[in-house]
CSV table of C-alpha atoms and ligand atoms in Angstrom, one decimal:
chain,number,residue,atom,x,y,z
I,1,MET,CA,0.0,0.0,0.0
I,2,SER,CA,0.9,3.6,-0.6
I,3,ARG,CA,2.1,5.8,2.2
I,4,LEU,CA,-1.2,7.7,2.6
I,5,GLY,CA,-3.5,5.0,1.1
I,6,ILE,CA,-5.8,7.4,-0.6
I,7,ILE,CA,-6.9,8.3,-4.0
I,8,ASP,CA,-7.0,11.8,-5.6
I,9,THR,CA,-10.0,11.5,-7.9
I,10,HIS,CA,-9.6,14.9,-9.6
I,11,ALA,CA,-6.2,16.5,-10.5
I,12,HIS,CA,-4.8,18.5,-13.4
I,13,LEU,CA,-1.2,17.0,-13.7
I,14,ASP,CA,-0.6,18.5,-17.2
I,15,ASP,CA,-1.0,22.1,-15.8
I,16,ASN,CA,2.0,24.3,-16.5
I,17,ARG,CA,2.5,24.9,-12.9
I,18,PHE,CA,4.0,21.4,-12.7
I,19,ASP,CA,6.3,22.0,-15.6
I,20,SER,CA,9.4,23.0,-13.6
I,21,ASP,CA,9.4,20.0,-11.1
I,22,ARG,CA,6.9,17.4,-12.6
I,23,ALA,CA,9.3,14.5,-12.4
I,24,ASP,CA,10.1,15.2,-8.7
I,25,VAL,CA,6.4,15.6,-7.8
I,26,MET,CA,5.5,12.4,-9.7
I,27,ALA,CA,8.3,10.4,-7.9
I,28,ARG,CA,7.0,11.5,-4.5
I,29,LEU,CA,3.3,10.8,-5.5
I,30,ALA,CA,4.2,7.2,-6.7
I,31,ASN,CA,5.1,6.5,-3.1
I,32,ASP,CA,2.2,8.5,-1.5
I,33,MET,CA,-0.8,7.7,-3.4
I,34,GLU,CA,-3.0,4.6,-4.2
I,35,ALA,CA,-4.0,6.4,-7.4
I,36,VAL,CA,-4.6,9.8,-9.0
I,37,ILE,CA,-7.1,10.5,-11.7
I,38,THR,CA,-5.9,13.3,-14.0
I,39,GLN,CA,-8.5,15.3,-15.9
I,40,GLY,CA,-8.8,16.4,-19.5
I,41,THR,CA,-10.1,19.9,-20.3
I,42,THR,CA,-9.6,20.0,-24.1
I,43,TYR,CA,-8.5,17.3,-26.6
I,44,GLU,CA,-4.8,18.3,-26.2
I,45,SER,CA,-5.1,18.1,-22.4
I,46,SER,CA,-7.0,14.8,-22.6
I,47,VAL,CA,-4.1,13.4,-24.7
I,48,ALA,CA,-1.6,14.7,-22.1
I,49,SER,CA,-3.7,13.0,-19.4
I,50,VAL,CA,-3.5,9.7,-21.3
I,51,LYS,CA,0.2,10.0,-21.7
I,52,THR,CA,0.8,10.7,-18.1
I,53,ALA,CA,-1.4,7.6,-17.2
I,54,GLU,CA,0.7,5.5,-19.5
I,55,GLN,CA,3.9,6.8,-18.0
I,56,TYR,CA,3.0,6.2,-14.4
I,57,ASP,CA,1.3,3.1,-12.9
I,58,PHE,CA,-0.6,5.0,-10.2
I,59,VAL,CA,-2.2,7.6,-12.7
I,60,TYR,CA,-5.4,7.1,-14.5
I,61,ALA,CA,-7.0,9.5,-17.1
I,62,ALA,CA,-10.2,11.2,-17.7
I,63,VAL,CA,-10.9,12.6,-21.2
I,64,GLY,CA,-13.2,15.4,-22.0
I,65,TRP,CA,-13.9,19.1,-22.8
I,66,HIS,CA,-14.3,21.5,-19.8
I,67,PRO,CA,-17.1,24.0,-20.0
I,68,GLU,CA,-14.6,26.9,-20.0
I,69,ASP,CA,-12.9,25.5,-23.0
I,70,LEU,CA,-15.8,24.7,-25.3
I,71,ALA,CA,-14.9,27.6,-27.8
I,72,GLY,CA,-12.0,25.3,-28.8
I,73,ILE,CA,-14.3,22.8,-30.3
I,74,LYS,CA,-14.1,23.0,-34.1
I,75,ASP,CA,-16.8,20.7,-35.3
I,76,GLU,CA,-18.9,17.7,-34.2
I,77,SER,CA,-15.9,15.3,-34.8
I,78,TYR,CA,-14.6,16.4,-31.4
I,79,ILE,CA,-16.7,13.6,-29.8
I,80,ALA,CA,-15.1,10.9,-32.1
I,81,GLY,CA,-11.7,12.3,-30.9
I,82,LEU,CA,-12.6,11.6,-27.3
I,83,GLU,CA,-14.1,8.2,-28.1
I,84,GLN,CA,-10.9,7.1,-29.8
I,85,LEU,CA,-8.9,8.1,-26.7
I,86,ALA,CA,-11.2,6.2,-24.5
I,87,ARG,CA,-11.4,3.1,-26.5
I,88,GLU,CA,-7.8,2.8,-27.4
I,89,HIS,CA,-6.3,3.4,-23.9
I,90,ALA,CA,-7.1,1.0,-21.1
I,91,LYS,CA,-6.3,3.6,-18.4
I,92,VAL,CA,-9.0,6.1,-19.5
I,93,VAL,CA,-11.5,5.5,-16.6
I,94,ALA,CA,-13.9,8.5,-17.0
I,95,ILE,CA,-15.3,11.2,-19.3
I,96,GLY,CA,-14.3,14.5,-17.6
I,97,GLU,CA,-13.9,17.2,-16.8
I,98,ILE,CA,-17.3,18.3,-18.3
I,99,GLY,CA,-20.2,20.2,-17.1
I,100,LEU,CA,-21.8,23.7,-16.9
I,101,ASP,CA,-20.1,26.9,-16.0
I,102,TYR,CA,-22.2,30.1,-15.9
I,103,TYR,CA,-19.7,32.1,-13.7
I,104,TRP,CA,-17.5,33.3,-16.6
I,105,LYS,CA,-19.3,35.6,-19.0
I,106,GLU,CA,-16.9,34.6,-21.8
I,107,ASN,CA,-18.0,31.0,-21.8
I,108,GLU,CA,-20.2,29.6,-24.5
I,109,PRO,CA,-23.9,30.3,-24.2
I,110,LYS,CA,-26.0,27.9,-22.0
I,111,GLU,CA,-27.5,26.1,-25.0
I,112,VAL,CA,-24.0,25.2,-26.3
I,113,GLN,CA,-22.9,24.2,-22.9
I,114,LEU,CA,-25.9,21.9,-22.4
I,115,LEU,CA,-25.5,20.4,-25.9
I,116,ARG,CA,-21.8,19.6,-25.3
I,117,LEU,CA,-22.6,18.2,-21.9
I,118,LYS,CA,-25.3,16.0,-23.3
I,119,GLN,CA,-23.0,14.7,-26.2
I,120,GLN,CA,-20.2,13.8,-23.7
I,121,CYS,CA,-22.6,12.2,-21.2
I,122,ASP,CA,-24.1,10.0,-24.1
I,123,LEU,CA,-20.5,9.1,-25.0
I,124,ALA,CA,-19.8,8.0,-21.4
I,125,TYR,CA,-23.0,6.0,-21.3
I,126,GLN,CA,-22.0,4.1,-24.5
I,127,LEU,CA,-18.6,3.4,-23.2
I,128,ASP,CA,-19.9,2.5,-19.7
I,129,LEU,CA,-17.8,5.1,-18.2
I,130,PRO,CA,-18.6,7.5,-15.3
I,131,VAL,CA,-18.7,11.3,-15.9
I,132,VAL,CA,-16.9,13.8,-13.8
I,133,ILE,CA,-19.0,16.9,-13.5
I,134,HIS,CA,-17.9,20.6,-13.1
I,135,ASN,CA,-20.8,22.7,-11.9
I,136,ARG,CA,-20.2,26.4,-11.3
I,137,GLU,CA,-23.3,28.7,-10.6
I,138,ALA,CA,-25.4,26.4,-12.9
I,139,HIS,CA,-27.0,24.3,-10.0
I,140,GLY,CA,-30.7,24.6,-11.3
I,141,ASP,CA,-29.8,23.7,-14.9
I,142,CYS,CA,-27.4,21.0,-13.7
I,143,LEU,CA,-29.9,19.2,-11.5
I,144,ASN,CA,-32.6,19.5,-14.1
I,145,PHE,CA,-30.2,18.1,-16.9
I,146,PHE,CA,-29.3,15.1,-14.7
I,147,GLN,CA,-32.9,14.5,-13.7
I,148,ASN,CA,-34.3,14.6,-17.2
I,149,GLU,CA,-31.7,14.2,-19.9
I,150,VAL,CA,-29.5,11.1,-19.0
I,151,PRO,CA,-30.2,7.4,-18.5
I,152,LYS,CA,-30.5,6.7,-14.8
I,153,GLU,CA,-27.8,4.1,-15.1
I,154,LEU,CA,-25.1,6.7,-15.9
I,155,LYS,CA,-22.5,7.0,-13.2
I,156,VAL,CA,-21.9,10.5,-12.0
I,157,VAL,CA,-19.6,12.5,-9.6
I,158,PHE,CA,-20.1,16.1,-8.9
I,159,HIS,CA,-16.5,17.2,-8.4
I,160,CYS,CA,-15.7,19.9,-5.8
I,161,TYR,CA,-19.4,20.0,-4.7
I,162,SER,CA,-20.7,23.5,-4.1
I,163,GLY,CA,-24.5,23.1,-4.1
I,164,SER,CA,-27.0,23.0,-1.3
I,165,LEU,CA,-27.8,20.1,0.9
I,166,GLU,CA,-31.2,19.9,-0.8
I,167,MET,CA,-29.5,19.4,-4.2
I,168,ALA,CA,-27.2,16.9,-2.7
I,169,LYS,CA,-30.1,14.9,-1.4
I,170,GLU,CA,-31.5,14.8,-4.9
I,171,LEU,CA,-28.1,13.6,-6.3
I,172,TRP,CA,-27.8,10.9,-3.5
I,173,LYS,CA,-31.2,9.6,-4.5
I,174,ARG,CA,-29.9,8.9,-7.9
I,175,GLY,CA,-26.8,7.2,-6.4
I,176,TYR,CA,-24.5,10.0,-7.6
I,177,TYR,CA,-21.2,10.7,-5.9
I,178,LEU,CA,-19.8,14.0,-4.5
I,179,GLY,CA,-16.2,14.9,-4.7
I,180,PHE,CA,-14.8,17.0,-1.7
I,181,GLY,CA,-11.6,18.9,-2.1
I,182,GLY,CA,-9.8,22.0,-0.6
I,183,THR,CA,-13.0,24.1,-0.4
I,184,SER,CA,-14.3,21.8,2.2
I,185,THR,CA,-11.5,22.8,4.5
I,186,TYR,CA,-12.0,26.6,4.1
I,187,LYS,CA,-13.3,28.4,7.2
I,188,ASN,CA,-16.0,30.3,5.5
I,189,ASN,CA,-17.4,27.3,3.7
I,190,LYS,CA,-19.8,25.8,6.3
I,191,LYS,CA,-22.3,24.8,3.6
I,192,VAL,CA,-20.0,22.3,2.1
I,193,ARG,CA,-19.1,20.9,5.4
I,194,GLU,CA,-22.8,20.5,6.1
I,195,VAL,CA,-23.1,18.3,3.0
I,196,LEU,CA,-19.9,16.5,3.8
I,197,ALA,CA,-21.1,15.6,7.3
I,198,ALA,CA,-24.5,14.3,5.9
I,199,CYS,CA,-23.1,12.4,2.8
I,200,PRO,CA,-23.8,8.7,2.7
I,201,GLU,CA,-20.6,6.8,3.5
I,202,GLU,CA,-20.7,5.0,0.2
I,203,LEU,CA,-21.2,8.2,-2.1
I,204,PHE,CA,-18.3,10.4,-1.4
I,205,VAL,CA,-14.7,10.6,-2.8
I,206,LEU,CA,-11.7,12.9,-2.1
I,207,GLU,CA,-9.9,15.1,-4.6
I,208,THR,CA,-7.5,18.1,-4.8
I,209,ASP,CA,-8.4,19.8,-8.2
I,210,CYS,CA,-4.7,20.6,-8.1
I,211,PRO,CA,-2.9,22.8,-8.8
I,212,TYR,CA,-5.9,24.9,-7.7
I,213,LEU,CA,-7.7,25.1,-4.4
I,214,ALA,CA,-5.1,23.9,-1.9
I,215,PRO,CA,-6.6,22.8,1.3
I,216,GLU,CA,-5.9,24.4,4.6
I,217,PRO,CA,-3.3,25.0,6.0
I,218,PHE,CA,-1.8,25.4,2.5
I,219,ARG,CA,-4.5,27.7,0.9
I,220,GLY,CA,-3.1,29.9,-1.7
I,221,ARG,CA,-0.1,27.7,-2.5
I,222,ARG,CA,0.2,25.3,-5.4
I,223,ASN,CA,-1.9,22.3,-4.7
I,224,ASP,CA,-0.8,18.7,-5.4
I,225,PRO,CA,-2.3,15.3,-5.0
I,226,SER,CA,-0.5,14.4,-1.8
I,227,LEU,CA,-2.5,17.2,-0.1
I,228,THR,CA,-5.5,15.0,-0.5
I,229,GLU,CA,-4.3,13.9,2.9
I,230,TYR,CA,-5.5,17.3,4.5
I,231,VAL,CA,-8.8,17.0,2.8
I,232,GLY,CA,-9.2,13.5,4.2
I,233,LYS,CA,-8.2,14.6,7.8
I,234,ASN,CA,-10.7,17.4,7.5
I,235,ALA,CA,-13.4,14.9,6.3
I,236,ALA,CA,-12.5,12.7,9.4
I,237,LEU,CA,-13.0,15.7,11.7
I,238,VAL,CA,-16.3,16.8,10.1
I,239,ARG,CA,-17.7,13.2,10.1
I,240,GLY,CA,-16.4,12.3,13.6
I,241,THR,CA,-14.3,9.4,12.5
I,242,SER,CA,-10.6,8.6,11.8
I,243,PHE,CA,-8.4,9.5,8.9
I,244,GLU,CA,-7.8,5.7,8.4
I,245,HIS,CA,-11.5,5.0,8.0
I,246,ILE,CA,-11.9,7.9,5.6
I,247,ALA,CA,-9.0,6.7,3.5
I,248,GLU,CA,-10.2,3.2,3.4
I,249,GLN,CA,-13.8,4.1,2.6
I,250,THR,CA,-13.1,6.7,-0.1
I,251,THR,CA,-10.6,4.5,-1.8
I,252,LYS,CA,-13.3,1.8,-1.9
I,253,ASN,CA,-15.7,4.3,-3.2
I,254,ALA,CA,-13.4,5.6,-5.9
I,255,ARG,CA,-12.7,2.0,-7.1
I,256,THR,CA,-16.4,1.3,-7.4
I,257,LEU,CA,-17.2,4.5,-9.2
I,258,PHE,CA,-14.1,4.4,-11.5
I,259,ASN,CA,-14.3,0.6,-11.8
I,260,LYS,CA,-12.2,0.6,-15.0
I,261,MET,CA,-9.3,0.9,-12.8
I,262,PHE,CA,-9.8,-2.8,-12.1
I,263,ARG,CA,-10.3,-3.6,-15.8
I,264,ALA,CA,-7.0,-1.7,-16.7
M,301,ZN,ZN1,-10.8,20.4,-12.4
């Protein structure tokens, strides 16, 4: 077993903030982590995720187009590009990071975001892969979409969950997972901790979203997957249990959700 015995289900290892010392970081993580799932945000970044997964045993990849990057899609063949990556590479375990982002005004219009989300969810369903969902300031549309536009068997994780407890309850009813990261450790973020405290044991996973959103006491610094430890320690505190229990449970959950990790 790895030193920490945990899985970071959401990282961006291709980010240029790792360019200067990526080899050192990866060597350290190989010892620390059970697994890291690195996300795609464009085709290029999805290819980079796949390459990293092929280079390092403990790394798995998600491929997808992030809602902030949809303007980069040139034509409808983009979906075939993702499909090929997912079919040809055994370590692609999810379609992500995809979703809705209504925060940035320069993002594509809502209709385009919803269409791209639908197409990528359909692909995931066809390939029997889970989807990794980014939802920023789009709670209503996001919930409505998942309640009405996808097969109920689609496996879903809402990464870096930021919605209400009421919305979380609707997601749990559907068997969806929630990802908790650095934001669940921030002092002013009582709402997320309320959801974390109430989350069914079998439906939550840990993540960093590195290099962004470093957990306390590292807030503001570059985040990396080993800091999942601090997210896990905070979760143990919030849920009144031990770090070891959180590590064991969330690792089991991540392996159930991203079950292609077994198939790889
Ligand atoms: Zn992300």
